[in-house]
Short mmCIF file of C-alpha atoms and ligand atoms in Angstrom, two decimals:
data_model
loop_
_atom_site.label_atom_id
_atom_site.label_comp_id
_atom_site.label_asym_id
_atom_site.label_seq_id
_atom_site.Cartn_x
_atom_site.Cartn_y
_atom_site.Cartn_z
CA MET A 817 101.71 -15.56 61.95
CA SER A 818 99.64 -18.14 60.07
CA GLU A 819 98.70 -17.68 56.41
CA ARG A 820 95.47 -15.74 56.34
CA ARG A 821 93.08 -15.18 53.52
CA ILE A 822 93.03 -11.56 52.40
CA ILE A 823 89.54 -10.10 52.73
CA ASP A 824 89.47 -7.59 49.91
CA LEU A 825 86.81 -4.93 50.52
CA ARG A 826 88.42 -2.24 48.37
CA SER A 827 85.79 -2.44 45.66
CA ASP A 828 83.19 -4.63 44.01
CA THR A 829 85.43 -4.46 40.92
CA VAL A 830 87.87 -7.01 42.41
CA THR A 831 85.56 -9.96 41.72
CA VAL A 832 86.78 -12.77 39.50
CA PRO A 833 84.38 -14.61 37.17
CA SER A 834 82.87 -17.86 38.40
CA PRO A 835 83.64 -21.10 36.51
CA GLU A 836 80.11 -20.98 35.02
CA MET A 837 80.67 -17.42 33.80
CA ARG A 838 83.99 -18.42 32.27
CA ARG A 839 82.30 -21.33 30.53
CA ALA A 840 79.66 -18.99 29.08
CA MET A 841 82.50 -16.79 27.79
CA ALA A 842 84.39 -19.72 26.25
CA GLU A 843 81.30 -20.96 24.46
CA ALA A 844 79.98 -17.59 23.28
CA ALA A 845 78.92 -17.22 19.65
CA VAL A 846 80.84 -14.26 18.21
CA GLY A 847 81.13 -12.08 15.13
CA ASP A 848 82.48 -8.63 14.25
CA ASP A 849 80.50 -6.26 16.45
CA VAL A 850 81.63 -3.13 14.57
CA PHE A 851 79.74 -4.69 11.63
CA GLY A 852 76.86 -5.36 14.04
CA GLU A 853 77.43 -9.09 13.63
CA ASP A 854 78.17 -10.32 17.12
CA PRO A 855 75.09 -12.23 18.28
CA THR A 856 76.16 -12.30 21.94
CA VAL A 857 76.73 -8.53 22.06
CA ARG A 858 73.35 -8.03 20.40
CA ARG A 859 71.73 -10.30 22.93
CA LEU A 860 73.34 -8.40 25.82
CA GLU A 861 72.20 -5.08 24.33
CA GLU A 862 68.64 -6.36 23.87
CA MET A 863 68.51 -7.69 27.42
CA SER A 864 69.92 -4.41 28.76
CA ALA A 865 67.42 -2.28 26.85
CA ALA A 866 64.59 -4.47 28.15
CA VAL A 867 65.68 -4.39 31.78
CA THR A 868 66.18 -0.59 31.78
CA GLY A 869 62.96 0.01 29.84
CA LYS A 870 64.80 1.80 27.02
CA GLU A 871 64.59 1.31 23.25
CA ALA A 872 68.22 0.45 22.61
CA ALA A 873 71.55 -0.22 24.27
CA LEU A 874 75.28 -0.13 23.57
CA PHE A 875 77.94 -2.37 25.11
CA VAL A 876 80.96 -0.31 26.19
CA ALA A 877 84.29 -1.09 27.78
CA SER A 878 83.72 0.57 31.15
CA GLY A 879 81.49 2.77 33.27
CA THR A 880 83.77 5.67 32.51
CA MET A 881 83.34 5.10 28.77
CA SER A 882 79.58 4.85 29.28
CA ASN A 883 79.47 8.27 30.95
CA LEU A 884 81.89 9.82 28.45
CA VAL A 885 79.99 8.54 25.42
CA ALA A 886 76.70 9.65 27.02
CA ILE A 887 78.08 13.16 27.57
CA MET A 888 79.48 13.28 24.01
CA SER A 889 76.11 12.17 22.64
CA HIS A 890 74.01 14.59 24.69
CA CYS A 891 76.30 17.65 24.61
CA GLY A 892 78.01 19.66 21.91
CA ARG A 893 81.42 21.22 22.51
CA GLY A 894 81.09 24.17 24.88
CA ASP A 895 77.79 22.92 26.28
CA GLU A 896 77.36 22.55 29.99
CA ALA A 897 76.45 19.46 32.01
CA ILE A 898 75.29 19.68 35.62
CA ALA A 899 76.49 16.95 37.99
CA GLY A 900 76.75 16.48 41.74
CA ASP A 901 79.98 17.67 43.34
CA GLN A 902 80.57 14.13 44.67
CA ALA A 903 79.67 12.45 41.37
CA HIS A 904 81.95 9.82 39.89
CA ILE A 905 81.90 11.88 36.68
CA VAL A 906 83.40 14.82 38.58
CA GLN A 907 85.73 12.94 40.92
CA TYR A 908 87.08 9.90 39.11
CA GLU A 909 86.86 10.20 35.33
CA VAL A 910 89.97 12.22 34.56
CA ALA A 911 87.75 15.16 33.55
CA GLY A 912 86.82 13.33 30.35
CA ALA A 913 83.76 15.55 29.99
CA ALA A 914 86.10 18.54 29.61
CA GLY A 915 89.17 16.87 28.17
CA VAL A 916 87.50 14.71 25.55
CA ALA A 917 83.83 15.72 25.17
CA GLY A 918 84.59 19.46 25.40
CA ALA A 919 81.72 19.98 27.82
CA GLN A 920 81.96 22.08 30.96
CA VAL A 921 80.69 20.39 34.11
CA ARG A 922 78.95 22.62 36.61
CA THR A 923 78.48 21.09 40.03
CA ALA A 924 75.48 21.11 42.34
CA ARG A 925 75.89 20.06 45.96
CA ASN A 926 75.30 16.41 46.81
CA ASP A 927 73.86 15.96 50.30
CA ALA A 928 75.08 13.09 52.50
CA ARG A 929 72.59 10.78 50.75
CA GLY A 930 73.83 11.73 47.27
CA ARG A 931 70.72 13.75 46.49
CA LEU A 932 70.61 17.00 44.53
CA ASP A 933 68.44 19.91 45.61
CA PRO A 934 65.95 20.57 42.79
CA GLU A 935 65.90 24.30 43.57
CA GLU A 936 69.67 24.52 43.29
CA VAL A 937 69.68 22.48 40.08
CA GLU A 938 67.04 24.74 38.56
CA SER A 939 69.05 27.82 39.55
CA LEU A 940 72.09 26.37 37.71
CA ILE A 941 70.27 25.90 34.40
CA ARG A 942 71.35 28.78 32.18
CA GLY A 943 68.96 31.22 30.62
CA GLU A 944 69.32 32.67 27.15
CA ASN A 945 72.25 35.09 27.26
CA VAL A 946 75.10 35.67 24.83
CA HIS A 947 77.61 35.07 27.64
CA HIS A 948 76.31 31.73 28.84
CA PRO A 949 76.99 28.20 27.77
CA ASN A 950 73.99 26.10 26.83
CA THR A 951 72.90 23.76 29.63
CA ALA A 952 72.45 20.48 27.80
CA LEU A 953 72.53 17.75 30.44
CA LEU A 954 71.84 16.84 34.05
CA CYS A 955 73.65 13.80 35.48
CA ILE A 956 72.30 11.83 38.44
CA GLU A 957 74.23 9.01 40.13
CA ASN A 958 72.31 5.99 41.49
CA THR A 959 73.44 4.39 43.79
CA HIS A 960 75.71 7.16 44.90
CA ASN A 961 79.22 5.78 45.29
CA ARG A 962 80.86 8.49 47.45
CA CYS A 963 77.69 8.96 49.49
CA SER A 964 77.74 5.48 51.11
CA GLY A 965 76.01 3.76 48.21
CA ALA A 966 72.82 5.69 48.94
CA VAL A 967 69.77 5.06 46.77
CA ILE A 968 68.16 7.94 44.90
CA PRO A 969 64.43 7.17 45.11
CA PRO A 970 62.40 7.15 41.87
CA GLU A 971 60.35 10.17 42.94
CA ASP A 972 63.52 12.28 43.38
CA THR A 973 64.72 11.30 39.91
CA GLN A 974 61.28 12.08 38.50
CA GLU A 975 61.24 15.55 40.07
CA LEU A 976 64.72 16.39 38.79
CA ALA A 977 63.98 15.00 35.34
CA ASP A 978 60.71 16.94 35.11
CA LEU A 979 62.38 20.22 35.89
CA ALA A 980 65.32 19.49 33.56
CA HIS A 981 62.96 18.56 30.72
CA ARG A 982 60.89 21.73 31.28
CA HIS A 983 64.09 23.64 30.46
CA GLY A 984 65.01 21.45 27.48
CA VAL A 985 67.82 19.77 29.44
CA ARG A 986 68.35 16.04 29.01
CA VAL A 987 68.97 13.64 31.87
CA HIS A 988 71.59 10.90 32.20
CA ILE A 989 71.75 8.44 35.08
CA ASP A 990 75.16 7.08 36.01
CA GLY A 991 73.67 3.82 37.21
CA ALA A 992 76.93 1.93 37.73
CA ARG A 993 75.11 0.17 40.60
CA ILE A 994 71.50 0.73 39.57
CA PHE A 995 70.70 -2.96 40.17
CA ASN A 996 71.69 -2.43 43.79
CA ALA A 997 69.52 0.69 43.85
CA ALA A 998 66.52 -1.17 42.46
CA LEU A 999 66.84 -3.96 44.98
CA ALA A 1000 67.13 -1.55 47.93
CA ALA A 1001 64.32 0.70 46.67
CA GLY A 1002 61.99 -2.22 46.00
CA ALA A 1003 61.57 -0.84 42.48
CA SER A 1004 62.52 -2.12 39.06
CA VAL A 1005 65.56 -0.81 37.20
CA ALA A 1006 63.11 0.45 34.56
CA ASP A 1007 61.23 2.42 37.25
CA LEU A 1008 64.44 4.07 38.40
CA ALA A 1009 65.62 4.78 34.87
CA GLY A 1010 62.21 5.74 33.48
CA PRO A 1011 62.45 9.51 33.94
CA ALA A 1012 65.93 9.72 32.37
CA ASP A 1013 66.91 9.96 28.69
CA SER A 1014 69.86 7.65 29.19
CA VAL A 1015 71.23 5.29 31.80
CA GLY A 1016 74.47 3.36 32.04
CA PHE A 1017 75.19 0.42 34.32
CA CYS A 1018 78.29 -1.62 35.14
CA LEU A 1019 78.55 -5.36 34.60
CA SER A 1020 81.99 -5.44 36.18
CA LYS A 1021 81.04 -4.33 39.69
CA ALA A 1022 78.59 -6.14 41.93
CA LEU A 1023 77.32 -8.17 38.96
CA GLY A 1024 80.70 -9.89 38.85
CA ALA A 1025 81.60 -9.72 35.15
CA PRO A 1026 85.27 -9.13 34.31
CA VAL A 1027 84.67 -6.24 31.87
CA GLY A 1028 81.99 -3.95 30.58
CA SER A 1029 79.12 -1.55 31.01
CA VAL A 1030 75.99 -0.92 29.00
CA LEU A 1031 74.59 2.47 27.98
CA CYS A 1032 70.85 2.56 27.26
CA GLY A 1033 68.53 5.14 25.73
CA ASP A 1034 66.29 5.74 22.74
CA GLY A 1035 67.25 4.55 19.26
CA ALA A 1036 68.52 7.90 17.98
CA PHE A 1037 70.62 8.46 21.09
CA ILE A 1038 72.19 5.01 20.89
CA ALA A 1039 72.93 5.51 17.19
CA ARG A 1040 74.87 8.68 18.09
CA ALA A 1041 76.51 6.94 21.03
CA ARG A 1042 77.64 4.10 18.75
CA LYS A 1043 79.55 6.62 16.61
CA MET A 1044 80.99 8.32 19.68
CA ARG A 1045 82.11 4.96 21.05
CA LYS A 1046 83.92 4.35 17.75
CA MET A 1047 85.50 7.80 18.00
CA VAL A 1048 87.02 7.06 21.40
CA GLY A 1049 88.32 3.72 20.19
CA GLY A 1050 85.67 1.62 21.86
CA GLY A 1051 84.47 -0.29 18.78
CA MET A 1052 85.28 -3.86 19.73
CA ARG A 1053 85.28 -6.81 17.34
CA GLN A 1054 84.53 -10.32 18.68
CA ALA A 1055 83.31 -8.70 21.87
CA GLY A 1056 80.81 -11.51 22.43
CA ILE A 1057 83.48 -13.26 24.48
CA ILE A 1058 83.22 -10.55 27.14
CA ALA A 1059 79.56 -9.73 26.49
CA ALA A 1060 78.76 -13.36 27.35
CA ALA A 1061 79.89 -12.65 30.90
CA GLY A 1062 77.42 -9.76 30.94
CA VAL A 1063 74.59 -11.94 29.69
CA TYR A 1064 75.46 -14.48 32.37
CA ALA A 1065 75.59 -11.72 35.00
CA LEU A 1066 72.15 -10.38 34.10
CA GLU A 1067 70.73 -13.90 34.23
CA HIS A 1068 72.45 -15.21 37.34
CA MET A 1069 74.10 -12.49 39.40
CA VAL A 1070 71.32 -9.99 40.10
CA GLU A 1071 69.54 -11.96 42.80
CA ARG A 1072 72.63 -12.45 44.88
CA LEU A 1073 73.00 -8.68 45.41
CA ALA A 1074 70.67 -9.11 48.40
CA GLU A 1075 73.48 -11.02 50.11
CA ASP A 1076 75.85 -8.08 49.65
CA HIS A 1077 73.32 -5.68 51.12
CA GLU A 1078 72.78 -7.97 54.10
CA ASN A 1079 76.54 -8.33 54.62
CA ALA A 1080 76.97 -4.54 54.44
CA LYS A 1081 74.39 -4.12 57.21
CA VAL A 1082 76.05 -6.75 59.41
CA LEU A 1083 79.44 -5.12 58.86
CA ALA A 1084 78.07 -1.63 59.53
CA HIS A 1085 76.38 -2.69 62.79
CA GLY A 1086 79.57 -4.41 63.95
CA LEU A 1087 81.77 -1.44 63.06
CA ALA A 1088 79.42 1.04 64.71
CA GLU A 1089 80.00 -0.71 68.06
CA LEU A 1090 83.65 0.33 68.01
CA PRO A 1091 84.25 3.60 69.85
CA ILE A 1092 86.73 4.84 67.22
CA VAL A 1093 84.23 4.39 64.37
CA ASP A 1094 81.77 7.13 63.47
CA LEU A 1095 78.98 5.42 61.55
CA ASP A 1096 75.19 5.31 61.65
CA PRO A 1097 74.48 1.79 60.39
CA GLU A 1098 70.93 2.77 59.49
CA THR A 1099 72.33 4.85 56.62
CA ILE A 1100 73.75 1.75 54.89
CA GLU A 1101 71.28 0.79 52.16
CA THR A 1102 73.29 -1.17 49.61
CA ASN A 1103 76.77 -2.75 49.29
CA ILE A 1104 78.99 0.22 50.22
CA VAL A 1105 79.95 1.02 53.81
CA ILE A 1106 81.64 4.36 54.43
CA PHE A 1107 82.57 5.57 57.89
CA ARG A 1108 84.78 8.05 59.69
CA VAL A 1109 87.74 7.30 61.91
CA GLU A 1110 90.10 9.90 63.27
CA ASP A 1111 93.32 8.35 61.94
CA ALA A 1112 92.10 6.80 58.68
CA ILE A 1113 95.63 6.26 57.34
CA GLY A 1114 96.73 4.40 60.49
CA PHE A 1115 93.44 2.48 60.57
CA ALA A 1116 93.78 1.35 56.93
CA ARG A 1117 97.43 0.42 57.49
CA GLY A 1118 96.58 -1.65 60.59
CA LEU A 1119 93.81 -3.41 58.71
CA LYS A 1120 96.08 -4.17 55.79
CA ARG A 1121 98.53 -5.84 58.19
CA ALA A 1122 95.58 -7.86 59.48
CA GLY A 1123 94.60 -8.90 55.93
CA VAL A 1124 91.58 -6.66 55.41
CA LEU A 1125 91.78 -4.25 52.48
CA CYS A 1126 89.76 -1.04 52.24
CA THR A 1127 90.04 2.36 50.53
CA MET A 1128 90.04 5.95 51.78
CA PRO A 1129 87.57 8.06 49.80
CA GLY A 1130 88.72 11.20 51.59
CA PRO A 1131 90.49 12.45 54.71
CA GLY A 1132 89.23 10.57 57.77
CA ARG A 1133 87.00 8.31 55.71
CA ILE A 1134 87.18 4.56 55.11
CA ARG A 1135 85.21 2.64 52.49
CA MET A 1136 84.44 -1.08 52.44
CA VAL A 1137 82.50 -2.69 49.59
CA MET A 1138 80.64 -6.02 49.54
CA HIS A 1139 80.76 -8.23 46.46
CA TYR A 1140 80.63 -11.69 44.92
CA GLY A 1141 83.21 -13.78 46.75
CA ILE A 1142 82.63 -12.14 50.14
CA GLU A 1143 80.48 -14.36 52.35
CA ARG A 1144 78.89 -13.77 55.70
CA ALA A 1145 81.76 -15.67 57.38
CA ASP A 1146 84.23 -13.22 55.81
CA ILE A 1147 82.32 -10.34 57.38
CA ASP A 1148 82.52 -11.96 60.82
CA GLU A 1149 86.22 -12.58 60.26
CA ALA A 1150 86.76 -9.02 58.99
CA LEU A 1151 85.01 -7.62 62.07
CA ASP A 1152 87.23 -9.75 64.33
CA ARG A 1153 90.31 -8.47 62.58
CA VAL A 1154 89.10 -4.86 62.73
CA ARG A 1155 88.48 -5.21 66.48
CA HIS A 1156 91.97 -6.60 67.03
CA ALA A 1157 93.63 -4.05 64.79
CA ALA A 1158 91.72 -1.22 66.46
CA LEU A 1159 92.96 -2.37 69.90
CA ALA A 1160 96.54 -3.05 68.82
CA PRO A 1161 99.17 -0.33 69.28
CA ALA A 1162 99.94 1.46 66.00
C1 PLP B 477 82.84 2.58 39.05
C2 PLP B 477 81.95 3.69 38.67
C3 PLP B 477 82.00 4.23 37.38
C4 PLP B 477 83.07 3.87 36.37
O1 PLP B 477 83.21 2.57 36.08
P1 PLP B 477 84.60 1.99 35.48
O2 PLP B 477 84.10 0.74 34.87
O3 PLP B 477 85.49 1.80 36.66
O4 PLP B 477 85.11 2.95 34.50
C5 PLP B 477 81.11 5.21 37.07
N1 PLP B 477 80.22 5.65 37.96
C6 PLP B 477 80.14 5.17 39.21
C7 PLP B 477 79.11 5.70 40.15
C8 PLP B 477 81.01 4.18 39.62
O5 PLP B 477 80.96 3.71 40.86
#
């Protein structure tokens, strides 16, 4: 068999920085950020606050740290946070809310589009009773990773935030891919984040930076979050070297997300033509394609042999993610390989 390029659709975290991004990193002005003296980190935080429409921002090591620090800053020990049962916070963050923040997460059902039912959420908010924990926080994920990268529309976020705020509950958006959400919704990131008290987004996913996330909120919240970040060991020194990649990403990598969304649609339409694939391509809104096949393990194994990498987000489910470095031609090639692999004997 001839040498074939691996088409890696496992995640948008597998991107490597472009030469221009690396140059920006090499040339970054730096200082000690724990002393507040790194100009590149400060620039990234100012840009992030502006784009999310919040007062202040904090550069953190990862999306997981962004959510953890947000939960630690919104909740006291023994408080309760409500999150979707398919949320990244619930599924993939090693129960940091419980294990580190000391908060109990109570889940509400996510529908197939990642939405939460406002009535259910309201029913989960605790009343005053000596037995009950205090409901401190509601977490919303946008786009919704496990729900095919679905976009939560601004009016849904507004409705949930209004009801949470009526009960004195604060709202955090896990916006790891909120730039994808904004593009697909035809809204600004600030519109999507507006109803929430805090929002975090990833630089290291579709925006193509090697490291980092940014947590945004009002000044008092970010001041608390800065201490919490220090507590979990996330105070970084000459972090401008990695923040420079984030600055570059915000300046140069946002527009290209449209390409990923287009590629996801092409891939989804191609996959949906295969009899073994259960997928409605109309449900694909952003850069994540999730579909069902009966034998997902065999399917993924066959694809791996053919040089196409994917993940399995659950039994019978396959996930493929578009990102910087995946071009339209790769999608055509991936579809060819999937067709062959699907026809080949196991
Ligand atoms: C990837 C992701 C995170 C966590 O990001 P890491 O940088 O991998 O820690 C959080 N939330 C969502 C929705 C994600 O997709």
